[in-house]
Short mmCIF file of C-alpha atoms in Angstrom, two decimals:
data_model
loop_
_atom_site.label_atom_id
_atom_site.label_comp_id
_atom_site.label_asym_id
_atom_site.label_seq_id
_atom_site.Cartn_x
_atom_site.Cartn_y
_atom_site.Cartn_z
CA UNK A 1 0.00 0.00 0.00
CA UNK A 2 2.79 2.39 0.94
CA UNK A 3 4.50 1.63 -2.36
CA UNK A 4 1.28 2.40 -4.26
CA UNK A 5 0.86 5.71 -2.44
CA UNK A 6 4.50 6.57 -3.11
CA UNK A 7 4.06 5.72 -6.79
CA UNK A 8 0.94 7.89 -7.10
CA UNK A 9 2.66 10.78 -5.29
CA UNK A 10 5.65 10.51 -7.58
CA UNK A 11 3.42 10.46 -10.66
CA UNK A 12 1.55 13.58 -9.49
CA UNK A 13 4.81 15.36 -8.78
CA UNK A 14 6.10 14.44 -12.23
CA UNK A 15 2.88 15.67 -13.84
CA UNK A 16 3.09 18.99 -11.97
CA UNK A 17 6.73 19.40 -12.95
CA UNK A 18 5.91 18.65 -16.58
CA UNK A 19 3.02 21.12 -16.50
CA UNK A 20 5.21 23.87 -15.08
CA UNK A 21 7.88 23.17 -17.67
CA UNK A 22 5.24 23.32 -20.41
CA UNK A 23 3.96 26.64 -19.11
CA UNK A 24 7.49 28.06 -18.94
CA UNK A 25 8.06 27.11 -22.59
CA UNK A 26 4.63 28.34 -23.69
CA UNK A 27 3.88 30.15 -25.97
CA UNK A 28 6.02 28.75 -28.76
CA UNK A 29 4.23 30.37 -31.69
CA UNK A 30 2.07 33.44 -32.46
CA UNK A 31 -1.13 33.71 -30.43
CA UNK A 32 -4.66 34.26 -31.66
CA UNK A 33 -7.43 36.03 -29.79
CA UNK A 34 -10.73 35.53 -31.56
CA UNK A 35 -13.52 38.12 -31.45
CA UNK A 36 -17.12 37.19 -32.10
CA UNK A 37 -18.14 40.55 -33.59
CA UNK A 38 -17.11 42.84 -36.42
CA UNK A 39 -14.30 45.40 -36.07
CA UNK A 40 -15.41 48.59 -34.36
CA UNK A 41 -17.65 47.01 -31.74
CA UNK A 42 -17.26 46.84 -27.97
CA UNK A 43 -15.87 43.30 -27.90
CA UNK A 44 -13.33 44.23 -30.55
CA UNK A 45 -12.26 47.32 -28.58
CA UNK A 46 -11.78 45.30 -25.40
CA UNK A 47 -9.84 42.59 -27.23
CA UNK A 48 -7.43 45.03 -28.85
CA UNK A 49 -6.85 46.92 -25.61
CA UNK A 50 -5.68 43.64 -24.03
CA UNK A 51 -3.96 42.10 -27.07
CA UNK A 52 -1.74 45.12 -27.78
CA UNK A 53 0.01 44.63 -24.42
CA UNK A 54 -0.46 40.90 -23.90
CA UNK A 55 1.54 39.88 -26.96
CA UNK A 56 4.73 41.70 -25.95
CA UNK A 57 4.33 40.47 -22.37
CA UNK A 58 4.15 36.84 -23.53
CA UNK A 59 6.90 37.51 -26.10
CA UNK A 60 4.89 36.37 -29.11
CA UNK A 61 2.91 38.22 -31.78
CA UNK A 62 -0.81 38.30 -30.99
CA UNK A 63 -3.31 38.41 -33.83
CA UNK A 64 -6.85 39.67 -33.25
CA UNK A 65 -9.14 37.71 -35.56
CA UNK A 66 -12.77 38.79 -36.05
CA UNK A 67 -15.35 36.07 -36.63
CA UNK A 68 -18.71 37.85 -36.38
CA UNK A 69 -22.08 36.19 -36.33
CA UNK A 70 -24.49 33.87 -34.50
CA UNK A 71 -24.59 35.94 -31.30
CA UNK A 72 -20.80 36.05 -30.95
CA UNK A 73 -20.64 32.24 -30.82
CA UNK A 74 -18.66 31.60 -34.03
CA UNK A 75 -15.47 32.75 -32.30
CA UNK A 76 -16.31 30.74 -29.17
CA UNK A 77 -17.02 27.66 -31.30
CA UNK A 78 -13.68 27.96 -33.10
CA UNK A 79 -11.87 28.40 -29.79
CA UNK A 80 -13.62 25.42 -28.18
CA UNK A 81 -12.46 23.24 -31.09
CA UNK A 82 -8.93 24.70 -31.41
CA UNK A 83 -6.11 22.20 -30.93
CA UNK A 84 -3.07 24.40 -31.54
CA UNK A 85 -2.73 25.37 -27.88
CA UNK A 86 -2.37 29.05 -28.78
CA UNK A 87 -5.95 30.19 -29.37
CA UNK A 88 -8.19 32.09 -26.98
CA UNK A 89 -11.37 34.13 -27.32
CA UNK A 90 -12.41 37.48 -25.92
CA UNK A 91 -15.54 36.07 -24.36
CA UNK A 92 -18.59 38.25 -23.90
CA UNK A 93 -21.79 37.78 -21.96
CA UNK A 94 -23.68 37.32 -25.24
CA UNK A 95 -21.82 34.17 -26.20
CA UNK A 96 -21.30 32.64 -22.78
CA UNK A 97 -24.41 33.49 -20.74
CA UNK A 98 -27.16 34.35 -23.24
CA UNK A 99 -26.77 32.44 -26.50
CA UNK A 100 -26.64 28.94 -24.93
CA UNK A 101 -30.25 29.48 -23.78
CA UNK A 102 -31.40 30.50 -27.27
CA UNK A 103 -29.27 28.62 -29.79
CA UNK A 104 -28.33 25.00 -30.38
CA UNK A 105 -24.53 25.25 -30.31
CA UNK A 106 -21.96 22.96 -31.85
CA UNK A 107 -20.02 22.88 -28.59
CA UNK A 108 -20.79 22.77 -24.87
CA UNK A 109 -20.32 26.26 -23.47
CA UNK A 110 -19.76 25.01 -19.92
CA UNK A 111 -17.65 21.97 -20.75
CA UNK A 112 -15.50 22.78 -23.80
CA UNK A 113 -14.35 26.25 -22.72
CA UNK A 114 -12.83 27.46 -19.47
CA UNK A 115 -12.99 31.04 -18.11
CA UNK A 116 -9.40 32.14 -17.54
CA UNK A 117 -9.21 35.90 -16.92
CA UNK A 118 -11.95 38.44 -16.32
CA UNK A 119 -11.35 41.73 -18.15
CA UNK A 120 -14.16 44.13 -17.27
CA UNK A 121 -17.70 45.32 -17.88
CA UNK A 122 -19.43 48.20 -19.61
CA UNK A 123 -23.03 49.42 -19.51
CA UNK A 124 -25.34 49.41 -22.47
CA UNK A 125 -26.64 52.80 -23.59
CA UNK A 126 -29.99 53.67 -25.11
CA UNK A 127 -29.04 55.81 -28.12
CA UNK A 128 -31.19 57.24 -30.89
CA UNK A 129 -30.57 58.56 -34.37
CA UNK A 130 -30.32 62.31 -34.74
CA UNK A 131 -33.14 61.98 -37.27
CA UNK A 132 -35.51 60.97 -34.47
CA UNK A 133 -37.27 63.98 -32.86
CA UNK A 134 -36.94 62.89 -29.22
CA UNK A 135 -34.62 64.03 -26.46
CA UNK A 136 -35.74 61.85 -23.55
CA UNK A 137 -36.85 58.34 -22.72
CA UNK A 138 -40.40 59.50 -22.02
CA UNK A 139 -40.58 61.23 -25.41
CA UNK A 140 -39.32 58.05 -27.10
CA UNK A 141 -41.95 55.94 -25.35
CA UNK A 142 -44.70 58.40 -26.32
CA UNK A 143 -43.61 58.32 -29.97
CA UNK A 144 -43.43 54.53 -30.00
CA UNK A 145 -46.94 54.28 -28.56
CA UNK A 146 -48.22 56.76 -31.13
CA UNK A 147 -46.65 54.79 -34.00
CA UNK A 148 -46.57 51.11 -32.91
CA UNK A 149 -44.24 48.89 -34.92
CA UNK A 150 -42.73 51.77 -36.92
CA UNK A 151 -39.57 52.34 -34.90
CA UNK A 152 -36.68 49.94 -35.53
CA UNK A 153 -33.99 49.04 -33.01
CA UNK A 154 -30.60 47.84 -34.19
CA UNK A 155 -28.51 45.18 -32.48
CA UNK A 156 -25.21 43.46 -33.09
CA UNK A 157 -27.19 40.26 -33.56
CA UNK A 158 -30.11 38.28 -32.25
CA UNK A 159 -29.49 37.19 -28.67
CA UNK A 160 -27.02 40.01 -27.95
CA UNK A 161 -27.14 42.20 -24.86
CA UNK A 162 -28.64 44.89 -27.09
CA UNK A 163 -31.44 42.50 -28.07
CA UNK A 164 -32.15 41.35 -24.50
CA UNK A 165 -32.08 44.94 -23.17
CA UNK A 166 -34.51 46.09 -25.86
CA UNK A 167 -36.89 43.21 -25.19
CA UNK A 168 -36.84 44.04 -21.46
CA UNK A 169 -37.46 47.71 -22.31
CA UNK A 170 -40.39 46.78 -24.56
CA UNK A 171 -41.90 44.68 -21.80
CA UNK A 172 -41.41 47.37 -19.14
CA UNK A 173 -42.87 50.19 -21.26
CA UNK A 174 -45.41 48.13 -23.23
CA UNK A 175 -44.33 49.48 -26.59
CA UNK A 176 -44.02 47.81 -29.99
CA UNK A 177 -40.65 48.36 -31.72
CA UNK A 178 -39.08 46.18 -34.43
CA UNK A 179 -35.81 44.27 -34.12
CA UNK A 180 -33.21 44.67 -36.90
CA UNK A 181 -30.19 42.41 -36.21
CA UNK A 182 -26.76 43.08 -37.75
CA UNK A 183 -23.48 41.18 -37.78
CA UNK A 184 -21.79 43.38 -35.22
CA UNK A 185 -22.13 46.85 -33.76
CA UNK A 186 -20.08 48.52 -36.52
CA UNK A 187 -22.58 48.01 -39.34
CA UNK A 188 -25.52 48.61 -36.97
CA UNK A 189 -24.12 52.02 -36.03
CA UNK A 190 -23.67 53.01 -39.67
CA UNK A 191 -27.40 52.57 -40.25
CA UNK A 192 -28.27 54.22 -36.93
CA UNK A 193 -26.28 57.31 -37.90
CA UNK A 194 -27.89 57.25 -41.34
CA UNK A 195 -31.39 56.99 -39.90
CA UNK A 196 -32.25 53.62 -41.44
CA UNK A 197 -32.85 52.43 -37.86
CA UNK A 198 -33.95 54.71 -35.06
CA UNK A 199 -32.53 53.38 -31.78
CA UNK A 200 -30.18 50.90 -30.16
CA UNK A 201 -29.15 49.62 -26.74
CA UNK A 202 -25.51 49.22 -27.73
CA UNK A 203 -22.53 48.90 -25.41
CA UNK A 204 -20.73 52.07 -24.35
CA UNK A 205 -17.39 51.27 -26.09
CA UNK A 206 -19.25 50.87 -29.38
CA UNK A 207 -21.08 54.20 -29.20
CA UNK A 208 -18.95 56.55 -27.11
CA UNK A 209 -17.03 57.91 -30.12
CA UNK A 210 -20.19 58.63 -32.10
CA UNK A 211 -21.80 60.24 -29.03
CA UNK A 212 -18.79 62.52 -28.57
CA UNK A 213 -18.92 63.44 -32.26
CA UNK A 214 -22.65 64.22 -31.96
CA UNK A 215 -23.51 61.59 -34.57
CA UNK A 216 -26.06 59.91 -32.27
CA UNK A 217 -27.87 60.98 -29.10
CA UNK A 218 -27.77 59.13 -25.74
CA UNK A 219 -30.98 58.99 -23.71
CA UNK A 220 -30.07 56.69 -20.81
CA UNK A 221 -27.56 54.14 -19.53
CA UNK A 222 -28.86 50.72 -18.58
CA UNK A 223 -26.87 50.45 -15.36
CA UNK A 224 -27.56 50.97 -11.67
CA UNK A 225 -25.57 54.21 -11.66
CA UNK A 226 -24.42 56.84 -14.14
CA UNK A 227 -21.20 56.30 -16.05
CA UNK A 228 -18.28 58.75 -15.59
CA UNK A 229 -17.94 59.05 -19.37
CA UNK A 230 -21.57 60.22 -19.64
CA UNK A 231 -22.18 62.05 -16.36
CA UNK A 232 -25.16 64.01 -17.70
CA UNK A 233 -26.96 60.96 -19.08
CA UNK A 234 -29.48 59.46 -16.62
CA UNK A 235 -29.96 55.80 -15.84
CA UNK A 236 -33.11 54.19 -17.17
CA UNK A 237 -34.45 54.08 -13.62
CA UNK A 238 -33.89 57.82 -13.27
CA UNK A 239 -35.66 58.29 -16.60
CA UNK A 240 -38.73 56.48 -15.30
CA UNK A 241 -38.11 52.89 -16.40
CA UNK A 242 -36.84 50.91 -13.39
CA UNK A 243 -35.87 47.25 -13.49
CA UNK A 244 -34.11 47.25 -16.88
CA UNK A 245 -30.40 46.88 -16.20
CA UNK A 246 -27.90 45.51 -18.70
CA UNK A 247 -24.14 45.51 -18.83
CA UNK A 248 -21.80 43.63 -21.12
CA UNK A 249 -18.89 41.85 -19.50
CA UNK A 250 -15.77 40.47 -21.12
CA UNK A 251 -13.15 37.87 -20.27
CA UNK A 252 -10.59 35.54 -21.77
CA UNK A 253 -11.72 31.95 -22.36
CA UNK A 254 -9.54 29.09 -23.59
CA UNK A 255 -10.21 25.48 -24.67
CA UNK A 256 -10.89 23.25 -21.67
CA UNK A 257 -7.97 21.08 -22.76
CA UNK A 258 -5.52 23.91 -22.01
CA UNK A 259 -3.11 22.82 -19.25
CA UNK A 260 -3.85 24.51 -15.93
CA UNK A 261 -0.31 25.86 -15.75
CA UNK A 262 -0.86 27.63 -19.09
CA UNK A 263 -4.22 28.97 -17.89
CA UNK A 264 -2.46 30.37 -14.82
CA UNK A 265 0.15 32.02 -17.01
CA UNK A 266 -2.47 33.69 -19.19
CA UNK A 267 -4.51 34.75 -16.15
CA UNK A 268 -1.50 36.38 -14.52
CA UNK A 269 -0.39 38.05 -17.76
CA UNK A 270 -3.86 39.49 -18.48
CA UNK A 271 -4.04 40.93 -14.96
CA UNK A 272 -0.60 42.49 -15.45
CA UNK A 273 -1.89 44.10 -18.64
CA UNK A 274 -5.00 45.41 -16.87
CA UNK A 275 -2.81 46.98 -14.16
CA UNK A 276 -0.78 48.96 -16.71
CA UNK A 277 -1.60 52.70 -16.69
CA UNK A 278 -1.77 52.72 -20.49
CA UNK A 279 -4.38 49.95 -20.52
CA UNK A 280 -6.35 51.53 -17.69
CA UNK A 281 -6.47 54.84 -19.55
CA UNK A 282 -7.59 53.11 -22.72
CA UNK A 283 -10.39 51.21 -20.94
CA UNK A 284 -11.43 54.25 -18.90
CA UNK A 285 -11.87 56.18 -22.14
CA UNK A 286 -14.53 53.74 -23.32
CA UNK A 287 -16.29 53.59 -19.97
CA UNK A 288 -15.13 50.13 -18.94
CA UNK A 289 -15.07 49.14 -15.30
CA UNK A 290 -12.16 46.79 -14.55
CA UNK A 291 -12.73 44.45 -11.61
CA UNK A 292 -9.83 42.04 -10.95
CA UNK A 293 -10.90 38.46 -10.26
CA UNK A 294 -9.13 35.23 -9.49
CA UNK A 295 -9.81 32.44 -11.96
CA UNK A 296 -12.08 30.74 -9.41
CA UNK A 297 -14.03 33.96 -8.93
CA UNK A 298 -14.44 34.34 -12.69
CA UNK A 299 -15.71 30.74 -12.94
CA UNK A 300 -18.28 31.41 -10.19
CA UNK A 301 -19.30 34.69 -11.85
CA UNK A 302 -19.72 32.90 -15.19
CA UNK A 303 -21.98 30.28 -13.59
CA UNK A 304 -24.10 32.93 -11.84
CA UNK A 305 -24.53 35.00 -15.02
CA UNK A 306 -25.40 31.88 -17.02
CA UNK A 307 -28.27 31.20 -14.61
CA UNK A 308 -29.36 34.84 -14.35
CA UNK A 309 -29.78 35.30 -18.08
CA UNK A 310 -31.49 31.94 -18.41
CA UNK A 311 -34.06 33.20 -15.91
CA UNK A 312 -34.44 36.57 -17.71
CA UNK A 313 -34.95 34.89 -21.09
CA UNK A 314 -37.55 32.52 -19.66
CA UNK A 315 -39.40 35.27 -17.76
CA UNK A 316 -39.63 37.55 -20.82
CA UNK A 317 -40.30 34.68 -23.27
CA UNK A 318 -37.41 35.89 -25.44
CA UNK A 319 -36.79 33.93 -28.62
CA UNK A 320 -34.68 34.49 -31.68
CA UNK A 321 -36.44 35.99 -34.70
#
């Protein structure tokens, strides 16, 4: 018995040593960070803010690869099935806590991917086209009630935070507005600015530049408190619509087959990047709130959000168009 215990202990020690050696050698080739939306959106902005510093820190080039579509899950699917050991995804609440309740996926979100490093969160913002003659949430609701079904809301795709927030807003205000899904926030914003669609509940990083350039008009933030980047914009609750809160969160996920020692290395490196003044300034500029988490805390957060959005989707009878 003692010999068996000694043998098992030796084997575990050897495995740990091998894992540490593998992590020390890793990465051995360029890294890929996949993004499930088009360039110009919030997920893309978060990914590039991290990737620009993470590559040099890990001493390998890091390529940001956009794979938009299917509620941000195309990038997650490719990451779940990656076998090169050097692929990760900038995960977003859409892909990891919302889509699994709405879409039949080609991978198991909770088994094939592992949350490695939490990056941060941003609120969604109710914005309208400058062609729409409203300057408040109440005025928007009045117009929508006067012309049911005529106002269109743009999203980065069916099942996105924009979509869920709009459906919750519709339910809370009892208005009829029409969903127009796009493949990412970039193309959705082009049509919002042009007036082809009238409103959106997009994420702050996606819209902050257009708000500052007066290309679109913010009416409210869908968070519990105002955002420092938009101090004069009320929350939805302040604007008379309580109970509709939505924020998009982001984090690095890797294939579940990734050795724990490599996960630890990526987790530590991402947190080093987030602590850099340059990165903090870049994320602050787009209204992101960075909340450091251990990997265990991120895993628990992921599980809680997965359940929360499942409950929201069921309560509001949300389905894909």
